[in-house]
Amino acid sequence: MTQPLFLPSDLDVVVIGAGSAGISAARRLLKAGLSVVMLEARARLGGRAHTVVHRQIEHRGGTLEMGLDLGAGWLHSADENVMARIGRAAGFTIDETPPPWRQQAFGIGMSKDEQVAFGEAFDAFDDRVAQAAARGEDGPASDLFKPTDTPEGRWNDRMDAISGALNGAKFADVSTRDYDAYRDTGINWRVGEGYGALVSALGEGLPVVTDCAVTRIDRSGSRLRIETVRGAVEAKAVVLTVPTNLIASEAIRIEPPLPALVEAAAGVPLGLASKVHMTVEGAEDFPGDSQLWGRTDTSQTAGYHLRPFGRPMIEGYFGGDLAWGLEAQGEPAFFDFAVDELVALLGSDFRRRLAPVATSMWGSEDWSRGAYSHCLPGHGGDRLKLKQPVENRIFIAGEATAEAFYGTVHGAWMEGERAALETIAALGLDRWESEPRPTE
Ligand SMILES: Cc1cc2nc3c(=O)[nH]c(=O)nc-3n(C[C@H](O)[C@H](O)[C@H](O)COP(=O)(O)OP(=O)(O)OC[C@H]3O[C@@H](n4cnc5c(N)ncnc54)[C@H](O)[C@@H]3O)c2cc1C
């Protein structure tokens, strides 16, 4: 039976969602001396940052214990990424091995010259997007593709495969202005123990009620009434950190309704990216941290990170339409697809060397309904609209409100801080001024 809520009746702030944004908001609010509780629908913290532990017996008899990230794995723009410093301070291992994404191991299915040509074509596309955004254009980013019968245009499908990984959607569904606004320093690191393990550890000890989905926010009274599957609480303010697809579908009903908020969230939907972690026998045949892309002539192909951290594993990464299609077929479809692509590259013998360990299903999970957000064409300004406070007492935060670092853990973290500071100011407190600066 679901336990009813027993919470203080004089709460200052309810934080809805205990992912990166919710945890950082709660930490900052608590530092300011406010009474705060996080309400989290899932049984765990971390949201879309989620590490599962896999233990494998080695042939030498030892046990290999590996934290596998089903969601966020990389500290993007790592040299500017607040989570790198926070992670180190929390005792986590920050691994600076660069990602292999731009390479194709052994040149299989793509020669070195082709890899260079593709890299140049992608950089030229990025430049055209930047120029269009500077001119104030906000159409589909794919409008900046070259015709398919030109040397650059031959790579359009492959660019869409990459867009599936970057945006969770093909470039035709991505706003030029938003894509250009993303800040990427080109440096990417990882957390040895798992990025999800880090995020949930940062939430340890905070006041949180799990298995407690919020269903409704009643803003008709002087205090906000937050209704959950386990009863209702009241608070002066709310920090709302749930993914945009849930705001757009009004999974949490806000009354009186907020059509502008729902509309803004609909302009910044979550695309889909999916992962399958596989064990591979005879992993020593591959260089550690190397990469294979399944095909170069279609967007319906996945990327395979061989031996991440040198482990005897392969991580398959599926984006956009391909990921939605495979999710619709059910979890085993990811592994089957990966095996077919890897066998086509490495020979039929490879099939028996692979076994699935963990597969993500972010698209069908009730509390995410996707992976990370992109702005639709014509909606490049919607992240800003999304984060407008409501009556100075409902504050929206999450990866989707991070205009330069959207789709990331650190973007969500910084937005949680921003929303917390706005809340503190709205409640008439300035105690945070004596605290370390935001994001520190
Ligand atoms: C496959 C994949 C790969 C990724 N790779 C990277 C990467 O390499 N690097 C990177 O930085 N980022 C990556 N990301 C993105 C990153 O995971 C997210 O941007 C970030 O974790 C989002 O944090 P958030 O706090 O905004 O949202 P969330 O983590 O989604 O947190 C929102 C929380 O709200 C809860 N919730 C939802 N509805 C309710 C409700 N009704 N009541 C109460 N609680 C509710 C959810 O359970 C969740 O815990 C990846 C994501 C995926 C899925």
Coordinates of N, CA and C and ligand atoms in Angstrom, one line a residue, residues 16-22 39-42 46-49 70-74 76 195 212-214 241-243 246 252 273-275 317 362 367 371-372 398-399 407-410 412, ligand 1:
I16 N 9.9 19.7 -7.3 CA 9.3 18.5 -8.0 C 10.3 17.9 -8.9
G17 N 10.8 16.7 -8.6 CA 11.8 16.0 -9.4 C 13.1 16.0 -8.7
A18 N 13.8 14.8 -8.6 CA 15.1 14.7 -8.0 C 16.1 14.2 -8.9
G19 N 16.2 14.9 -10.1 CA 17.3 14.7 -11.1 C 18.3 15.8 -10.8
S20 N 19.2 16.0 -11.8 CA 20.3 17.0 -11.6 C 19.7 18.3 -11.1
A21 N 18.7 18.9 -11.9 CA 18.2 20.2 -11.6 C 17.6 20.2 -10.2
G22 N 16.8 19.2 -9.9 CA 16.1 19.2 -8.6 C 17.1 19.1 -7.4
L39 N 10.0 16.1 -4.1 CA 9.0 15.0 -4.4 C 9.4 14.3 -5.7
E40 N 9.7 13.0 -5.6 CA 10.2 12.3 -6.8 C 9.3 11.1 -7.1
A41 N 8.9 11.0 -8.4 CA 8.0 10.0 -8.8 C 8.7 8.6 -8.8
R42 N 10.0 8.5 -9.2 CA 10.6 7.2 -9.2 C 11.1 6.8 -7.8
G46 N 18.2 10.9 -9.3 CA 19.1 11.0 -10.5 C 18.4 11.3 -11.8
G47 N 17.2 10.9 -11.9 CA 16.4 11.1 -13.2 C 17.1 10.5 -14.4
R48 N 17.4 11.3 -15.4 CA 18.0 10.8 -16.6 C 19.5 10.5 -16.5
A49 N 20.0 10.7 -15.3 CA 21.4 10.3 -15.0 C 21.3 9.0 -14.1
L70 N 23.0 4.3 -18.1 CA 21.9 4.1 -19.1 C 21.5 5.5 -19.6
G71 N 21.8 6.5 -18.9 CA 21.5 7.9 -19.4 C 22.8 8.6 -19.6
A72 N 22.9 9.8 -19.0 CA 24.1 10.6 -19.2 C 25.4 9.9 -18.9
G73 N 26.4 10.0 -19.8 CA 27.7 9.4 -19.5 C 28.8 10.3 -19.6
W74 N 28.7 11.4 -20.3 CA 29.8 12.3 -20.6 C 29.7 13.7 -20.0
H76 N 30.2 16.8 -20.8 CA 30.5 17.6 -22.0 C 31.0 19.0 -21.7
Y195 N 28.2 8.5 -14.2 CA 27.7 9.9 -14.0 C 26.4 9.8 -13.2
C212 N 6.7 9.2 -5.3 CA 5.7 10.2 -4.9 C 5.4 11.1 -6.1
A213 N 4.7 10.6 -7.1 CA 4.5 11.4 -8.3 C 3.5 12.6 -8.0
V214 N 3.9 13.7 -8.4 CA 3.0 14.9 -8.3 C 2.0 14.9 -9.4
T241 N 10.9 20.6 -12.0 CA 12.1 20.2 -12.8 C 11.8 19.0 -13.7
V242 N 10.5 18.7 -14.0 CA 10.2 17.5 -14.7 C 10.5 17.8 -16.2
P243 N 10.7 16.7 -17.0 CA 11.0 16.9 -18.4 C 9.9 17.6 -19.2
L246 N 6.5 16.0 -20.2 CA 5.5 15.9 -19.2 C 4.8 17.2 -18.9
I252 N 1.3 16.8 -15.1 CA 1.0 17.5 -13.8 C 0.0 18.6 -14.2
A273 N 17.3 9.2 -27.3 CA 18.6 8.5 -27.5 C 18.6 7.3 -26.6
S274 N 19.1 6.2 -27.1 CA 19.0 4.9 -26.3 C 20.4 4.3 -26.3
K275 N 20.5 3.4 -25.3 CA 21.8 2.7 -25.1 C 21.6 1.2 -24.9
Y317 N 24.8 3.1 -29.2 CA 24.1 4.4 -29.0 C 23.2 4.6 -30.2
W362 N 14.1 5.0 -22.3 CA 13.7 6.4 -21.8 C 12.4 6.9 -22.5
W367 N 8.3 8.7 -16.5 CA 8.8 9.9 -15.9 C 9.9 10.6 -16.7
A371 N 14.6 11.5 -24.1 CA 16.0 11.5 -23.6 C 16.4 13.0 -23.2
Y372 N 16.5 13.8 -24.3 CA 16.9 15.2 -24.0 C 16.2 16.1 -25.0
G398 N 15.7 22.8 -15.5 CA 16.0 21.5 -16.0 C 16.9 21.7 -17.2
E399 N 17.3 20.6 -17.8 CA 18.2 20.7 -19.0 C 17.5 21.5 -20.1
G407 N 20.3 19.7 -22.7 CA 20.5 18.3 -23.0 C 21.6 17.7 -22.1
T408 N 22.0 18.4 -21.1 CA 23.2 17.9 -20.3 C 22.9 18.0 -18.8
V409 N 23.7 17.2 -18.1 CA 23.5 17.2 -16.6 C 24.0 18.5 -16.0
H410 N 25.1 19.0 -16.6 CA 25.6 20.3 -16.0 C 24.7 21.5 -16.3
A412 N 21.5 21.2 -16.5 CA 20.3 21.1 -15.6 C 20.8 21.5 -14.2
Ligands
LIG1 C1 20.6 8.1 -23.3 C2 21.0 9.4 -22.7 C3 22.3 9.9 -22.8 C4 22.7 11.1 -22.3 N1 24.0 11.5 -22.4 C5 24.4 12.6 -21.7 C6 25.7 12.9 -21.6 O1 26.6 12.2 -22.1 N2 26.1 14.0 -20.9 C7 25.2 14.9 -20.3 O2 25.6 15.8 -19.7 N3 23.9 14.6 -20.4 C8 23.4 13.5 -21.1 N4 22.1 13.2 -21.1 C9 21.1 14.2 -20.7 C10 21.0 14.2 -19.2 O3 20.8 13.0 -18.6 C11 19.9 15.2 -18.8 O4 20.0 16.4 -19.5 C12 19.8 15.5 -17.3 O5 20.0 14.4 -16.5 C13 18.4 16.1 -17.1 O6 18.3 16.5 -15.7 P1 17.0 17.2 -15.2 O7 17.1 17.4 -13.8 O8 16.7 18.3 -16.1 O9 15.8 16.1 -15.5 P2 15.6 14.6 -15.0 O10 16.9 14.0 -14.8 O11 14.7 14.0 -15.9 O12 14.9 14.9 -13.6 C14 13.5 15.1 -13.5 C15 13.0 14.2 -12.4 O13 11.6 14.5 -12.2 C16 11.0 13.2 -11.9 N5 9.5 13.4 -12.3 C17 8.9 13.3 -13.5 N6 7.6 13.5 -13.3 C18 7.4 13.6 -12.0 C19 6.2 13.9 -11.3 N7 5.0 13.9 -11.8 N8 6.3 14.0 -9.9 C20 7.5 13.9 -9.3 N9 8.7 13.7 -10.0 C21 8.6 13.6 -11.3 C22 11.7 12.2 -12.8 O14 11.6 10.9 -12.3 C23 13.1 12.7 -12.6 O15 13.8 12.1 -11.5 C24 21.7 11.9 -21.6 C25 20.4 11.5 -21.5 C26 20.0 10.2 -22.0 C27 18.6 9.8 -21.8

